Amino acid sequence: KNEVEQSPQNLTAQEGEFITINCSYSVGISALHWLQQHPGGGIVSLFMLSSGKKKHGRLIATINIQEKHSSLHITASHPRDSAVYICAVSSNYKLTFGKGTLLTVNP
Amino acid sequence: DVKVTQSSRYLVKRTGEKVFLECVQDMDHENMFWYRQDPGLGLRLIYFSYDVKMKEKGDIPEGYSVSREKKERFSLILESASTNQTSMYLCASSLGYFRGSYGYTFGSGTRLTVV
């Protein structure tokens, strides 16, 4: 069993829809990270969370430490949001990654 | 703007060649990492370094070595490239002494093809 599980693996939405990507983890962590990777591109760090909720523009990330669960929400989705979203947890030096969620937003 | 720069975006090498992948960061970060990313397997840690001349093996170090002679530069070396090392290679850096509670900055990746 992977230490970091993401769902769904693939997600297709229409422009304007509200999107949720989930992440569950089974290990103790220092922080949880949400990362974005566009096709053929490098990785951009969206959020780093150790508790509560963070918001940046149309993106919101929440974490429930007791339940070992995090969600990434995108409000008013846009085709430029199409990318792979990766959840990762950090413990000491090490990042452990989920397999990613491929999001496609159609116009 | 802070940056992690990988020297090549695309690289094609022959089997048996010695390959150097370079990564430079301008953030005075202590920690630097090399990952490879493969479809269905996600990102896996090859090596990391927490200080100059210090290195630790990650999850898949076989067939690779690293060098960190200066704080800002972390090199990944494929001693004798093989086709199963065809992959996307990503460098990352972070602040902190053995602590993962600081943000990570990733490079743009090097897509290596070994033929």
CSV table of C-alpha atoms in Angstrom, one decimal:
chain,number,residue,atom,x,y,z
A,1,LYS,CA,0.0,0.0,0.0
A,2,ASN,CA,1.3,3.4,-0.9
A,3,GLU,CA,2.0,5.8,1.9
A,4,VAL,CA,0.3,8.6,0.0
A,5,GLU,CA,-2.9,7.9,-1.9
A,6,GLN,CA,-4.6,10.4,-4.2
A,7,SER,CA,-8.1,10.3,-5.7
A,8,PRO,CA,-9.2,10.4,-8.4
A,9,GLN,CA,-6.4,9.4,-10.7
A,10,ASN,CA,-8.1,11.2,-13.6
A,11,LEU,CA,-10.6,14.0,-13.5
A,12,THR,CA,-12.3,15.8,-16.4
A,13,ALA,CA,-14.4,18.9,-15.8
A,14,GLN,CA,-16.1,21.6,-17.7
A,15,GLU,CA,-14.9,25.2,-17.4
A,16,GLY,CA,-16.4,26.8,-14.3
A,17,GLU,CA,-16.9,23.7,-12.3
A,18,PHE,CA,-15.7,23.3,-8.7
A,19,ILE,CA,-13.1,20.7,-8.4
A,20,THR,CA,-11.8,18.6,-5.5
A,21,ILE,CA,-8.8,16.3,-5.3
A,22,ASN,CA,-8.2,14.2,-2.3
A,23,CYS,CA,-5.1,12.9,-0.6
A,24,SER,CA,-4.8,10.4,2.3
A,25,TYR,CA,-1.5,9.5,3.9
A,26,SER,CA,-0.5,6.8,6.4
A,27,VAL,CA,2.7,8.2,7.9
A,28,GLY,CA,3.6,10.9,10.4
A,29,ILE,CA,4.4,14.1,8.6
A,30,SER,CA,6.0,17.5,9.1
A,31,ALA,CA,4.0,19.0,6.4
A,32,LEU,CA,1.8,18.2,3.3
A,33,HIS,CA,2.5,19.7,-0.1
A,34,TRP,CA,0.4,20.2,-3.1
A,35,LEU,CA,2.3,20.5,-6.4
A,36,GLN,CA,1.3,21.2,-9.9
A,37,GLN,CA,2.9,19.9,-13.1
A,38,HIS,CA,1.9,21.0,-16.6
A,39,PRO,CA,2.6,18.6,-19.4
A,40,GLY,CA,6.3,18.3,-20.2
A,41,GLY,CA,7.0,20.9,-17.5
A,42,GLY,CA,8.6,21.2,-14.2
A,43,ILE,CA,6.9,21.1,-10.9
A,44,VAL,CA,5.5,24.1,-9.1
A,45,SER,CA,4.8,24.1,-5.4
A,46,LEU,CA,1.2,25.4,-4.7
A,47,PHE,CA,0.8,24.9,-1.0
A,48,MET,CA,2.6,23.6,2.1
A,49,LEU,CA,0.3,22.8,5.0
A,50,SER,CA,0.8,21.6,8.5
A,51,SER,CA,-2.7,22.5,9.7
A,52,GLY,CA,-5.9,24.2,8.8
A,53,LYS,CA,-6.5,25.8,5.5
A,54,LYS,CA,-4.7,27.9,2.9
A,55,LYS,CA,-6.1,29.9,0.0
A,56,HIS,CA,-4.3,31.3,-3.1
A,57,GLY,CA,-6.5,32.9,-5.7
A,58,ARG,CA,-9.0,30.2,-6.9
A,59,LEU,CA,-7.1,27.4,-5.1
A,60,ILE,CA,-7.9,26.2,-1.6
A,61,ALA,CA,-6.0,23.5,0.4
A,62,THR,CA,-7.2,22.0,3.6
A,63,ILE,CA,-5.7,19.4,5.9
A,64,ASN,CA,-7.1,17.3,8.7
A,65,ILE,CA,-4.2,16.0,10.7
A,66,GLN,CA,-6.3,13.6,12.9
A,67,GLU,CA,-7.8,12.0,9.8
A,68,LYS,CA,-4.6,12.2,7.8
A,69,HIS,CA,-6.4,13.7,4.9
A,70,SER,CA,-6.0,16.7,2.7
A,71,SER,CA,-8.1,18.2,-0.1
A,72,LEU,CA,-7.2,20.6,-2.9
A,73,HIS,CA,-10.1,22.6,-4.3
A,74,ILE,CA,-10.2,24.7,-7.4
A,75,THR,CA,-13.1,27.1,-7.7
A,76,ALA,CA,-14.3,28.4,-11.1
A,77,SER,CA,-12.0,26.0,-13.0
A,78,HIS,CA,-10.4,27.1,-16.2
A,79,PRO,CA,-8.7,25.2,-19.1
A,80,ARG,CA,-5.3,26.6,-17.9
A,81,ASP,CA,-5.8,24.6,-14.7
A,82,SER,CA,-5.3,21.4,-16.7
A,83,ALA,CA,-2.3,19.7,-15.2
A,84,VAL,CA,-1.2,16.9,-13.0
A,85,TYR,CA,-1.7,17.7,-9.3
A,86,ILE,CA,0.6,15.9,-6.9
A,87,CYS,CA,0.2,15.5,-3.2
A,88,ALA,CA,3.4,14.9,-1.2
A,89,VAL,CA,4.2,14.6,2.5
A,90,SER,CA,7.4,15.5,4.1
A,91,SER,CA,9.0,13.9,7.1
A,92,ASN,CA,12.5,15.0,8.1
A,93,TYR,CA,14.3,15.5,4.8
A,94,LYS,CA,12.2,13.2,2.7
A,95,LEU,CA,9.2,13.9,0.4
A,96,THR,CA,6.9,11.0,-0.3
A,97,PHE,CA,4.7,11.5,-3.3
A,98,GLY,CA,1.3,10.4,-4.4
A,99,LYS,CA,0.9,9.2,-8.0
A,100,GLY,CA,-0.8,12.4,-9.1
A,101,THR,CA,-4.2,13.4,-10.4
A,102,LEU,CA,-4.5,14.3,-14.1
A,103,LEU,CA,-7.0,17.2,-14.3
A,104,THR,CA,-8.4,18.2,-17.7
A,105,VAL,CA,-10.7,21.2,-17.8
A,106,ASN,CA,-12.6,21.5,-21.1
A,107,PRO,CA,-13.8,24.9,-22.4
B,1,ASP,CA,12.7,35.1,-8.3
B,2,VAL,CA,14.2,32.1,-6.7
B,3,LYS,CA,15.3,29.4,-9.0
B,4,VAL,CA,16.4,25.8,-9.4
B,5,THR,CA,18.0,25.5,-12.8
B,6,GLN,CA,18.7,22.3,-14.6
B,7,SER,CA,21.3,22.5,-17.3
B,8,SER,CA,19.4,20.6,-20.0
B,9,ARG,CA,15.8,20.2,-20.8
B,10,TYR,CA,16.2,17.3,-23.2
B,11,LEU,CA,19.1,15.0,-23.5
B,12,VAL,CA,19.8,11.9,-25.7
B,13,LYS,CA,22.7,9.7,-24.8
B,14,ARG,CA,24.0,6.3,-25.9
B,15,THR,CA,24.1,3.2,-23.8
B,16,GLY,CA,27.3,3.0,-21.9
B,17,GLU,CA,28.0,6.7,-21.9
B,18,LYS,CA,28.8,8.6,-18.7
B,19,VAL,CA,26.1,11.2,-18.3
B,20,PHE,CA,26.2,14.3,-16.1
B,21,LEU,CA,23.0,16.2,-15.1
B,22,GLU,CA,23.6,19.5,-13.4
B,23,CYS,CA,21.4,21.4,-11.0
B,24,VAL,CA,22.1,24.9,-9.6
B,25,GLN,CA,20.0,26.8,-7.0
B,26,ASP,CA,20.3,30.4,-6.0
B,27,MET,CA,18.5,30.3,-2.7
B,28,ASP,CA,21.3,29.3,-0.3
B,29,HIS,CA,19.4,26.1,0.4
B,30,GLU,CA,21.1,23.4,2.4
B,31,ASN,CA,19.2,20.4,1.0
B,32,MET,CA,19.2,19.3,-2.6
B,33,PHE,CA,17.5,16.3,-4.2
B,34,TRP,CA,17.5,14.3,-7.4
B,35,TYR,CA,14.2,12.5,-8.3
B,36,ARG,CA,13.2,10.5,-11.3
B,37,GLN,CA,9.6,10.5,-12.6
B,38,ASP,CA,8.2,7.6,-14.5
B,39,PRO,CA,4.6,6.9,-15.7
B,40,GLY,CA,2.7,4.9,-13.1
B,41,LEU,CA,5.5,5.1,-10.6
B,42,GLY,CA,5.4,8.8,-9.8
B,43,LEU,CA,8.5,10.6,-8.3
B,44,ARG,CA,11.2,8.5,-6.6
B,45,LEU,CA,14.2,9.8,-4.7
B,46,ILE,CA,17.6,8.9,-6.1
B,47,TYR,CA,19.9,10.8,-3.9
B,48,PHE,CA,19.9,13.8,-1.7
B,49,SER,CA,22.5,16.1,-0.1
B,50,TYR,CA,22.1,18.0,3.1
B,51,ASP,CA,25.4,19.9,2.9
B,52,VAL,CA,28.5,20.4,0.7
B,53,LYS,CA,30.2,17.1,0.2
B,54,MET,CA,27.5,15.2,2.1
B,55,LYS,CA,25.1,12.8,0.4
B,56,GLU,CA,22.6,10.1,1.3
B,57,LYS,CA,21.1,7.4,-0.9
B,58,GLY,CA,17.4,7.6,-1.6
B,59,ASP,CA,15.1,4.9,-2.7
B,60,ILE,CA,16.7,4.0,-6.0
B,61,PRO,CA,20.4,4.9,-6.0
B,62,GLU,CA,21.6,2.0,-8.1
B,63,GLY,CA,23.4,3.0,-11.3
B,64,TYR,CA,23.7,6.6,-10.1
B,65,SER,CA,26.2,8.7,-8.1
B,66,VAL,CA,26.1,12.4,-7.1
B,67,SER,CA,28.5,15.2,-6.4
B,68,ARG,CA,28.1,18.3,-4.3
B,69,GLU,CA,31.4,20.4,-4.3
B,70,LYS,CA,29.6,23.7,-3.8
B,71,LYS,CA,26.5,24.5,-1.9
B,72,GLU,CA,24.6,25.8,-5.0
B,73,ARG,CA,25.4,22.9,-7.3
B,74,PHE,CA,24.3,19.3,-7.2
B,75,SER,CA,25.2,16.9,-10.0
B,76,LEU,CA,23.7,13.5,-10.8
B,77,ILE,CA,26.0,11.1,-12.6
B,78,LEU,CA,25.0,8.1,-14.6
B,79,GLU,CA,28.3,6.1,-14.6
B,80,SER,CA,27.2,3.9,-17.6
B,81,ALA,CA,23.9,4.9,-19.0
B,82,SER,CA,21.4,2.2,-19.7
B,83,THR,CA,18.0,2.2,-21.5
B,84,ASN,CA,16.1,1.7,-18.2
B,85,GLN,CA,17.5,5.0,-17.1
B,86,THR,CA,15.4,6.8,-19.7
B,87,SER,CA,13.2,9.0,-17.6
B,88,MET,CA,12.4,12.6,-16.5
B,89,TYR,CA,14.9,13.8,-13.9
B,90,LEU,CA,13.9,16.5,-11.5
B,91,CYS,CA,16.1,18.4,-9.1
B,92,ALA,CA,14.7,20.1,-6.0
B,93,SER,CA,16.1,22.1,-3.1
B,94,SER,CA,14.9,23.1,0.4
B,95,LEU,CA,16.0,24.9,3.5
B,96,GLY,CA,16.5,23.1,6.8
B,97,TYR,CA,18.6,20.7,8.5
B,98,PHE,CA,17.1,17.2,8.1
B,99,ARG,CA,13.7,18.9,8.3
B,100,GLY,CA,11.0,18.7,5.7
B,101,SER,CA,8.9,21.4,7.0
B,102,TYR,CA,10.1,24.0,4.6
B,103,GLY,CA,8.9,24.5,1.1
B,104,TYR,CA,10.6,22.8,-1.8
B,105,THR,CA,11.6,24.4,-5.1
B,106,PHE,CA,11.8,22.2,-8.2
B,107,GLY,CA,13.6,22.6,-11.4
B,108,SER,CA,12.0,22.3,-14.8
B,109,GLY,CA,13.3,18.8,-15.3
B,110,THR,CA,15.6,17.0,-17.8
B,111,ARG,CA,14.0,14.4,-20.1
B,112,LEU,CA,16.8,11.9,-20.7
B,113,THR,CA,16.6,9.3,-23.4
B,114,VAL,CA,19.2,6.6,-23.5
B,115,VAL,CA,19.4,4.8,-26.9
